[in-house]
């Protein structure tokens, strides 16, 4: 069991390498072990490409040669952080491949809740008399794919709230204007996060006041979709959000106009269940995760609706005499780490 956990942790280390590229697929890692040695490993390719199990098999064949690899598979164990798929999507079923190569054992971190898998991959392996073990580091494997699981089970993206506040809990100055709270290291980290998630959202006031581009300028990676709540379409066309660097989706009450990089989506009864309606529309667009980077009003909108999963809050050493209070989560942080002079706290809604 100790060895099982060590190899599964390696699967998780591999899986995270797919962050920001595999969505709406899950992040998965796979490790092939024969006679106590790793002979192949892989993780899920960017969306549409081979899954982790296929890449691990190919890696073994590259390292050993195809004939030698095929012989070893028959006495090897393959560890995979998520149940092998059982259906034809953009790629063939991984469970069928494992059966075809006659693996001796398959160790699975957690089952896949997707309706076309959900135990069917495991069943294919068992029907082929392959030894199986399920639930190794299950909590960690489920946490790795919390975005995927949320999309599948709740029909909405995984929602991450992000903001910075002063040491005395203030979010912004009383008078409109920009005032940086977090340090440069924290800003770089936010750009890394943007590259890992599918979308980032702000409200009208933030778009007008800060004129953010919401791109990944300080990190290598792809820009997320930009989501704007602009009820009356008052954000001007020359705003940075419309610079063409990434797709921008605008939820409003006036107009629907679907273009390549600028998509206006009019919502009926605009204020009614606004966060829920926005998230459902994004779900239909295959957005699996989103960072809410708006002002207090926008953040509190999602908090009050109960449709948030994770919050990442930077607390600086600065203290202001007056300002606008930060959003209220009414819970203690799950963990905290230092980011330079800032403290970054993580909160979870469940």
Short mmCIF file of C-alpha atoms in Angstrom, two decimals:
data_model
loop_
_atom_site.label_atom_id
_atom_site.label_comp_id
_atom_site.label_asym_id
_atom_site.label_seq_id
_atom_site.Cartn_x
_atom_site.Cartn_y
_atom_site.Cartn_z
CA UNK A 1 0.00 0.00 0.00
CA UNK A 2 2.91 2.34 0.74
CA UNK A 3 4.26 1.75 -2.76
CA UNK A 4 0.79 2.27 -4.23
CA UNK A 5 0.57 5.70 -2.61
CA UNK A 6 4.06 6.68 -3.78
CA UNK A 7 3.27 5.81 -7.38
CA UNK A 8 -0.11 7.53 -7.19
CA UNK A 9 1.58 10.69 -5.90
CA UNK A 10 3.77 10.55 -8.98
CA UNK A 11 0.58 10.33 -11.06
CA UNK A 12 -0.67 13.51 -9.38
CA UNK A 13 2.66 15.27 -9.98
CA UNK A 14 2.32 14.40 -13.66
CA UNK A 15 -1.37 15.29 -13.88
CA UNK A 16 -0.86 18.89 -12.79
CA UNK A 17 1.45 19.43 -15.79
CA UNK A 18 -1.72 19.52 -17.88
CA UNK A 19 -3.14 22.54 -16.03
CA UNK A 20 -4.50 25.12 -18.44
CA UNK A 21 -4.34 22.89 -21.52
CA UNK A 22 -6.63 19.86 -21.07
CA UNK A 23 -9.97 21.52 -20.23
CA UNK A 24 -12.77 20.51 -20.50
CA UNK A 25 -11.08 17.14 -19.98
CA UNK A 26 -9.73 16.21 -16.54
CA UNK A 27 -6.06 16.38 -15.56
CA UNK A 28 -4.75 12.81 -15.30
CA UNK A 29 -1.37 11.19 -14.70
CA UNK A 30 -0.34 7.58 -15.36
CA UNK A 31 2.68 5.54 -14.26
CA UNK A 32 3.61 2.01 -15.44
CA UNK A 33 5.59 -0.12 -12.97
CA UNK A 34 7.18 -3.49 -13.71
CA UNK A 35 9.42 -5.44 -11.31
CA UNK A 36 9.61 -2.47 -8.98
CA UNK A 37 10.75 -0.01 -11.65
CA UNK A 38 8.92 2.74 -13.52
CA UNK A 39 9.05 1.84 -17.22
CA UNK A 40 6.69 4.50 -18.57
CA UNK A 41 4.73 7.53 -17.49
CA UNK A 42 2.57 10.25 -19.02
CA UNK A 43 -0.13 12.83 -18.50
CA UNK A 44 -3.08 14.03 -20.53
CA UNK A 45 -2.17 15.95 -23.68
CA UNK A 46 -3.80 19.28 -24.58
CA UNK A 47 -7.52 18.90 -25.35
CA UNK A 48 -8.13 16.55 -28.25
CA UNK A 49 -4.82 14.73 -27.83
CA UNK A 50 -3.94 11.37 -26.24
CA UNK A 51 -4.89 10.65 -22.64
CA UNK A 52 -2.43 9.92 -19.84
CA UNK A 53 -2.56 6.12 -20.22
CA UNK A 54 -1.77 6.29 -23.94
CA UNK A 55 1.15 8.63 -23.33
CA UNK A 56 2.51 6.33 -20.60
CA UNK A 57 2.32 3.33 -22.93
CA UNK A 58 4.02 5.27 -25.73
CA UNK A 59 6.71 6.41 -23.31
CA UNK A 60 7.41 2.81 -22.29
CA UNK A 61 7.60 1.70 -25.92
CA UNK A 62 9.99 4.55 -26.70
CA UNK A 63 12.24 3.66 -23.76
CA UNK A 64 12.20 -0.13 -24.12
CA UNK A 65 11.22 -0.77 -27.70
CA UNK A 66 7.74 -1.92 -28.65
CA UNK A 67 8.30 -5.68 -28.38
CA UNK A 68 9.98 -5.52 -24.96
CA UNK A 69 7.34 -3.08 -23.64
CA UNK A 70 4.46 -5.31 -24.76
CA UNK A 71 6.02 -8.27 -22.97
CA UNK A 72 6.47 -6.32 -19.73
CA UNK A 73 2.93 -4.92 -19.78
CA UNK A 74 1.63 -8.44 -19.12
CA UNK A 75 3.22 -8.44 -15.67
CA UNK A 76 3.09 -4.68 -15.06
CA UNK A 77 0.86 -2.45 -12.95
CA UNK A 78 -0.36 0.83 -14.37
CA UNK A 79 -1.31 3.52 -11.87
CA UNK A 80 -3.77 6.17 -13.07
CA UNK A 81 -5.22 9.02 -11.03
CA UNK A 82 -8.67 8.81 -12.66
CA UNK A 83 -10.68 5.86 -13.95
CA UNK A 84 -9.72 5.03 -17.56
CA UNK A 85 -12.32 6.22 -20.03
CA UNK A 86 -14.73 3.69 -21.53
CA UNK A 87 -16.19 5.62 -24.46
CA UNK A 88 -15.19 6.96 -27.85
CA UNK A 89 -14.73 10.74 -27.71
CA UNK A 90 -11.93 12.57 -29.49
CA UNK A 91 -9.80 9.51 -28.66
CA UNK A 92 -10.56 5.76 -28.33
CA UNK A 93 -11.35 4.26 -24.89
CA UNK A 94 -8.27 3.93 -22.67
CA UNK A 95 -9.83 0.96 -20.86
CA UNK A 96 -9.92 -0.97 -24.14
CA UNK A 97 -6.25 -0.22 -24.74
CA UNK A 98 -5.28 -1.51 -21.28
CA UNK A 99 -7.24 -4.70 -21.93
CA UNK A 100 -5.62 -5.11 -25.35
CA UNK A 101 -2.13 -4.81 -23.86
CA UNK A 102 -3.06 -7.31 -21.11
CA UNK A 103 -1.84 -5.32 -18.12
CA UNK A 104 -1.60 -7.46 -14.99
CA UNK A 105 -3.03 -4.80 -12.66
CA UNK A 106 -4.61 -1.34 -12.82
CA UNK A 107 -4.60 0.88 -9.73
CA UNK A 108 -7.08 3.77 -9.91
CA UNK A 109 -7.11 6.88 -7.74
CA UNK A 110 -10.82 7.65 -8.09
CA UNK A 111 -13.75 6.86 -10.32
CA UNK A 112 -14.91 9.23 -13.06
CA UNK A 113 -18.43 10.68 -12.50
CA UNK A 114 -18.91 11.42 -16.21
CA UNK A 115 -21.98 9.47 -17.34
CA UNK A 116 -20.17 7.73 -20.21
CA UNK A 117 -17.53 6.40 -17.81
CA UNK A 118 -18.71 6.28 -14.15
CA UNK A 119 -17.60 2.72 -13.36
CA UNK A 120 -17.77 1.42 -16.91
CA UNK A 121 -14.02 1.72 -17.44
CA UNK A 122 -13.44 -0.25 -14.24
CA UNK A 123 -15.98 -2.85 -15.34
CA UNK A 124 -14.21 -3.39 -18.66
CA UNK A 125 -10.97 -4.09 -16.82
CA UNK A 126 -12.61 -6.49 -14.39
CA UNK A 127 -14.45 -8.29 -17.19
CA UNK A 128 -11.04 -8.93 -18.76
CA UNK A 129 -9.81 -10.48 -15.46
CA UNK A 130 -7.35 -7.66 -14.86
CA UNK A 131 -6.59 -7.16 -11.17
CA UNK A 132 -7.88 -3.74 -10.07
CA UNK A 133 -7.58 -1.57 -6.98
CA UNK A 134 -9.59 1.63 -6.55
CA UNK A 135 -9.35 4.50 -4.05
CA UNK A 136 -5.61 5.01 -3.59
CA UNK A 137 -5.20 8.64 -2.47
CA UNK A 138 -8.82 9.13 -3.50
CA UNK A 139 -9.28 12.49 -1.74
CA UNK A 140 -6.15 13.92 -3.35
CA UNK A 141 -7.18 12.61 -6.78
CA UNK A 142 -10.65 14.10 -6.44
CA UNK A 143 -9.17 17.44 -5.35
CA UNK A 144 -6.88 17.47 -8.39
CA UNK A 145 -9.95 17.33 -10.63
CA UNK A 146 -12.31 19.47 -8.55
CA UNK A 147 -12.91 21.65 -11.61
CA UNK A 148 -13.89 18.70 -13.80
CA UNK A 149 -16.05 17.14 -11.07
CA UNK A 150 -17.88 20.43 -10.44
CA UNK A 151 -18.66 20.87 -14.13
CA UNK A 152 -19.94 17.28 -14.44
CA UNK A 153 -21.97 17.11 -11.23
CA UNK A 154 -23.24 20.70 -10.90
CA UNK A 155 -23.42 21.84 -14.54
CA UNK A 156 -21.41 24.98 -13.91
CA UNK A 157 -17.76 26.02 -13.88
CA UNK A 158 -15.63 25.73 -10.76
CA UNK A 159 -15.60 29.25 -9.25
CA UNK A 160 -12.48 30.78 -7.73
CA UNK A 161 -12.76 34.16 -5.99
CA UNK A 162 -9.64 36.30 -5.87
CA UNK A 163 -8.89 39.60 -4.19
CA UNK A 164 -6.31 41.52 -2.16
CA UNK A 165 -6.98 43.39 1.06
CA UNK A 166 -5.07 45.45 3.59
CA UNK A 167 -4.06 44.11 6.99
CA UNK A 168 -7.15 45.77 8.46
CA UNK A 169 -9.54 44.26 5.93
CA UNK A 170 -9.97 47.06 3.38
CA UNK A 171 -10.42 46.31 -0.32
CA UNK A 172 -10.29 49.67 -2.12
CA UNK A 173 -10.12 53.41 -1.45
CA UNK A 174 -13.34 55.26 -0.71
CA UNK A 175 -12.76 57.59 -3.64
CA UNK A 176 -12.63 55.87 -7.05
CA UNK A 177 -9.09 55.24 -8.24
CA UNK A 178 -6.42 52.57 -8.50
CA UNK A 179 -4.48 51.60 -5.38
CA UNK A 180 -2.24 48.53 -5.47
CA UNK A 181 -2.44 46.43 -2.33
CA UNK A 182 -0.55 43.21 -3.10
CA UNK A 183 3.14 43.01 -4.04
CA UNK A 184 4.82 42.19 -7.36
CA UNK A 185 5.25 38.49 -6.51
CA UNK A 186 1.52 38.17 -5.83
CA UNK A 187 0.73 39.85 -9.14
CA UNK A 188 2.91 37.33 -10.99
CA UNK A 189 1.16 34.49 -9.21
CA UNK A 190 -2.22 35.81 -10.34
CA UNK A 191 -1.02 35.70 -13.95
CA UNK A 192 0.02 32.08 -13.44
CA UNK A 193 -3.48 31.32 -12.13
CA UNK A 194 -5.09 32.96 -15.15
CA UNK A 195 -3.11 30.67 -17.45
CA UNK A 196 -4.41 27.64 -15.52
CA UNK A 197 -8.13 28.49 -15.63
CA UNK A 198 -10.55 28.78 -18.53
CA UNK A 199 -11.94 32.25 -17.82
CA UNK A 200 -11.63 35.36 -15.66
CA UNK A 201 -14.54 37.70 -14.82
CA UNK A 202 -14.92 41.35 -13.81
CA UNK A 203 -17.83 43.76 -13.52
CA UNK A 204 -18.52 47.09 -15.19
CA UNK A 205 -16.97 49.27 -12.48
CA UNK A 206 -13.67 47.37 -12.56
CA UNK A 207 -13.56 47.50 -16.36
CA UNK A 208 -14.12 51.26 -16.37
CA UNK A 209 -11.93 52.15 -13.40
CA UNK A 210 -8.94 49.81 -13.86
CA UNK A 211 -9.20 49.12 -17.61
CA UNK A 212 -7.71 45.63 -17.12
CA UNK A 213 -6.62 43.43 -20.01
CA UNK A 214 -6.95 40.22 -17.91
CA UNK A 215 -4.26 38.52 -20.00
CA UNK A 216 -1.19 36.51 -19.02
CA UNK A 217 1.45 39.17 -19.56
CA UNK A 218 3.84 38.19 -16.78
CA UNK A 219 3.82 34.43 -17.38
CA UNK A 220 4.14 32.00 -20.27
CA UNK A 221 0.77 30.46 -21.07
CA UNK A 222 -2.48 30.94 -22.91
CA UNK A 223 -4.83 33.79 -22.11
CA UNK A 224 -8.13 32.85 -20.47
CA UNK A 225 -11.49 33.84 -21.87
CA UNK A 226 -12.46 37.24 -20.50
CA UNK A 227 -15.94 37.62 -19.04
CA UNK A 228 -17.53 41.00 -18.43
CA UNK A 229 -20.78 41.82 -16.64
CA UNK A 230 -21.92 45.02 -18.35
CA UNK A 231 -25.68 45.40 -18.02
CA UNK A 232 -26.07 48.52 -20.17
CA UNK A 233 -23.02 48.05 -22.44
CA UNK A 234 -21.25 51.16 -21.16
CA UNK A 235 -17.69 49.84 -21.39
CA UNK A 236 -16.23 51.50 -24.51
CA UNK A 237 -15.01 49.58 -27.55
CA UNK A 238 -11.47 50.86 -27.02
CA UNK A 239 -11.25 49.25 -23.56
CA UNK A 240 -8.35 46.82 -23.01
CA UNK A 241 -10.84 43.97 -22.64
CA UNK A 242 -11.62 44.36 -26.35
CA UNK A 243 -8.01 44.38 -27.57
CA UNK A 244 -8.40 41.07 -29.40
CA UNK A 245 -5.75 39.28 -27.31
CA UNK A 246 -8.40 36.85 -26.05
CA UNK A 247 -12.07 36.06 -26.46
CA UNK A 248 -14.32 38.41 -24.47
CA UNK A 249 -17.83 37.35 -23.40
CA UNK A 250 -20.14 40.17 -22.29
CA UNK A 251 -23.28 39.45 -20.29
CA UNK A 252 -25.73 42.31 -20.65
CA UNK A 253 -29.43 43.22 -20.75
CA UNK A 254 -29.59 44.73 -24.25
CA UNK A 255 -28.01 42.82 -27.11
CA UNK A 256 -26.85 39.44 -28.36
CA UNK A 257 -24.13 39.61 -31.00
CA UNK A 258 -21.86 36.62 -31.56
CA UNK A 259 -18.49 37.46 -33.12
CA UNK A 260 -15.11 35.70 -33.16
CA UNK A 261 -13.45 37.51 -30.25
CA UNK A 262 -16.40 39.53 -28.88
CA UNK A 263 -19.55 37.72 -27.82
CA UNK A 264 -22.45 39.72 -26.42
CA UNK A 265 -25.02 37.61 -24.55
CA UNK A 266 -28.27 39.29 -23.46
CA UNK A 267 -29.89 37.79 -20.37
CA UNK A 268 -33.63 38.12 -19.78
CA UNK A 269 -34.63 39.47 -16.35
CA UNK A 270 -31.01 40.48 -16.00
CA UNK A 271 -30.64 40.83 -12.21
CA UNK A 272 -32.64 37.68 -11.43
CA UNK A 273 -30.33 34.80 -10.46
CA UNK A 274 -27.54 36.59 -12.31
CA UNK A 275 -24.54 34.54 -11.05
CA UNK A 276 -26.37 31.26 -11.69
CA UNK A 277 -27.41 32.29 -15.21
CA UNK A 278 -23.90 33.46 -16.09
CA UNK A 279 -22.35 30.23 -14.86
CA UNK A 280 -24.85 28.07 -16.73
CA UNK A 281 -24.21 29.92 -19.99
CA UNK A 282 -20.47 29.46 -19.48
CA UNK A 283 -21.02 25.76 -18.75
CA UNK A 284 -22.77 25.46 -22.11
CA UNK A 285 -19.66 27.04 -23.66
CA UNK A 286 -17.40 24.35 -22.11
CA UNK A 287 -15.89 26.73 -19.55
CA UNK A 288 -14.75 24.45 -16.74
CA UNK A 289 -13.29 27.01 -14.33
CA UNK A 290 -13.41 30.75 -13.76
CA UNK A 291 -11.66 33.30 -11.56
CA UNK A 292 -13.81 36.16 -10.28
CA UNK A 293 -11.54 39.21 -10.12
CA UNK A 294 -14.19 41.91 -9.90
CA UNK A 295 -14.87 44.55 -7.28
CA UNK A 296 -16.59 44.03 -3.95
CA UNK A 297 -20.08 44.15 -5.49
CA UNK A 298 -19.28 41.46 -8.07
CA UNK A 299 -17.48 39.20 -5.60
CA UNK A 300 -20.22 39.53 -2.99
CA UNK A 301 -22.82 38.71 -5.66
CA UNK A 302 -21.34 35.23 -6.10
CA UNK A 303 -20.75 34.78 -2.37
CA UNK A 304 -24.35 35.66 -1.49
CA UNK A 305 -25.64 33.30 -4.19
CA UNK A 306 -23.54 30.49 -2.72
CA UNK A 307 -22.00 29.70 -6.11
CA UNK A 308 -18.33 29.79 -5.27
CA UNK A 309 -15.93 26.95 -4.53
CA UNK A 310 -12.60 28.46 -3.60
CA UNK A 311 -11.31 31.87 -2.52
CA UNK A 312 -7.72 33.08 -2.70
CA UNK A 313 -7.15 36.21 -0.63
CA UNK A 314 -3.92 38.19 -0.47
CA UNK A 315 -3.43 40.17 2.75
CA UNK A 316 -0.75 42.85 2.61
CA UNK A 317 1.14 44.49 5.43
CA UNK A 318 -0.38 47.87 4.51
CA UNK A 319 -3.02 49.44 6.72
CA UNK A 320 -5.35 52.24 5.61
CA UNK A 321 -7.22 54.72 7.74
CA UNK A 322 -10.35 54.34 5.62
CA UNK A 323 -11.62 52.40 2.62
CA UNK A 324 -14.20 49.97 1.31
CA UNK A 325 -14.44 46.76 3.35
CA UNK A 326 -13.49 43.46 1.71
CA UNK A 327 -16.11 40.79 0.87
CA UNK A 328 -17.30 38.67 3.77
CA UNK A 329 -16.76 34.90 3.61
CA UNK A 330 -17.56 34.25 7.28
CA UNK A 331 -15.23 31.29 7.58
CA UNK A 332 -11.64 30.52 8.54
CA UNK A 333 -8.95 29.86 5.92
CA UNK A 334 -8.08 26.25 5.12
CA UNK A 335 -4.42 27.20 4.73
CA UNK A 336 -2.13 30.22 4.42
CA UNK A 337 1.28 30.77 2.81
CA UNK A 338 3.67 33.71 2.51
CA UNK A 339 4.10 35.32 -0.91
CA UNK A 340 6.89 37.78 -0.28
CA UNK A 341 5.53 40.27 2.22
CA UNK A 342 1.91 39.24 1.51
CA UNK A 343 -0.02 36.40 3.13
CA UNK A 344 -2.11 34.28 0.77
CA UNK A 345 -5.06 32.47 2.39
CA UNK A 346 -7.15 29.75 0.76
CA UNK A 347 -10.82 29.23 1.60
CA UNK A 348 -13.20 26.51 0.42
CA UNK A 349 -16.98 26.56 0.32
CA UNK A 350 -17.35 22.82 1.04
#
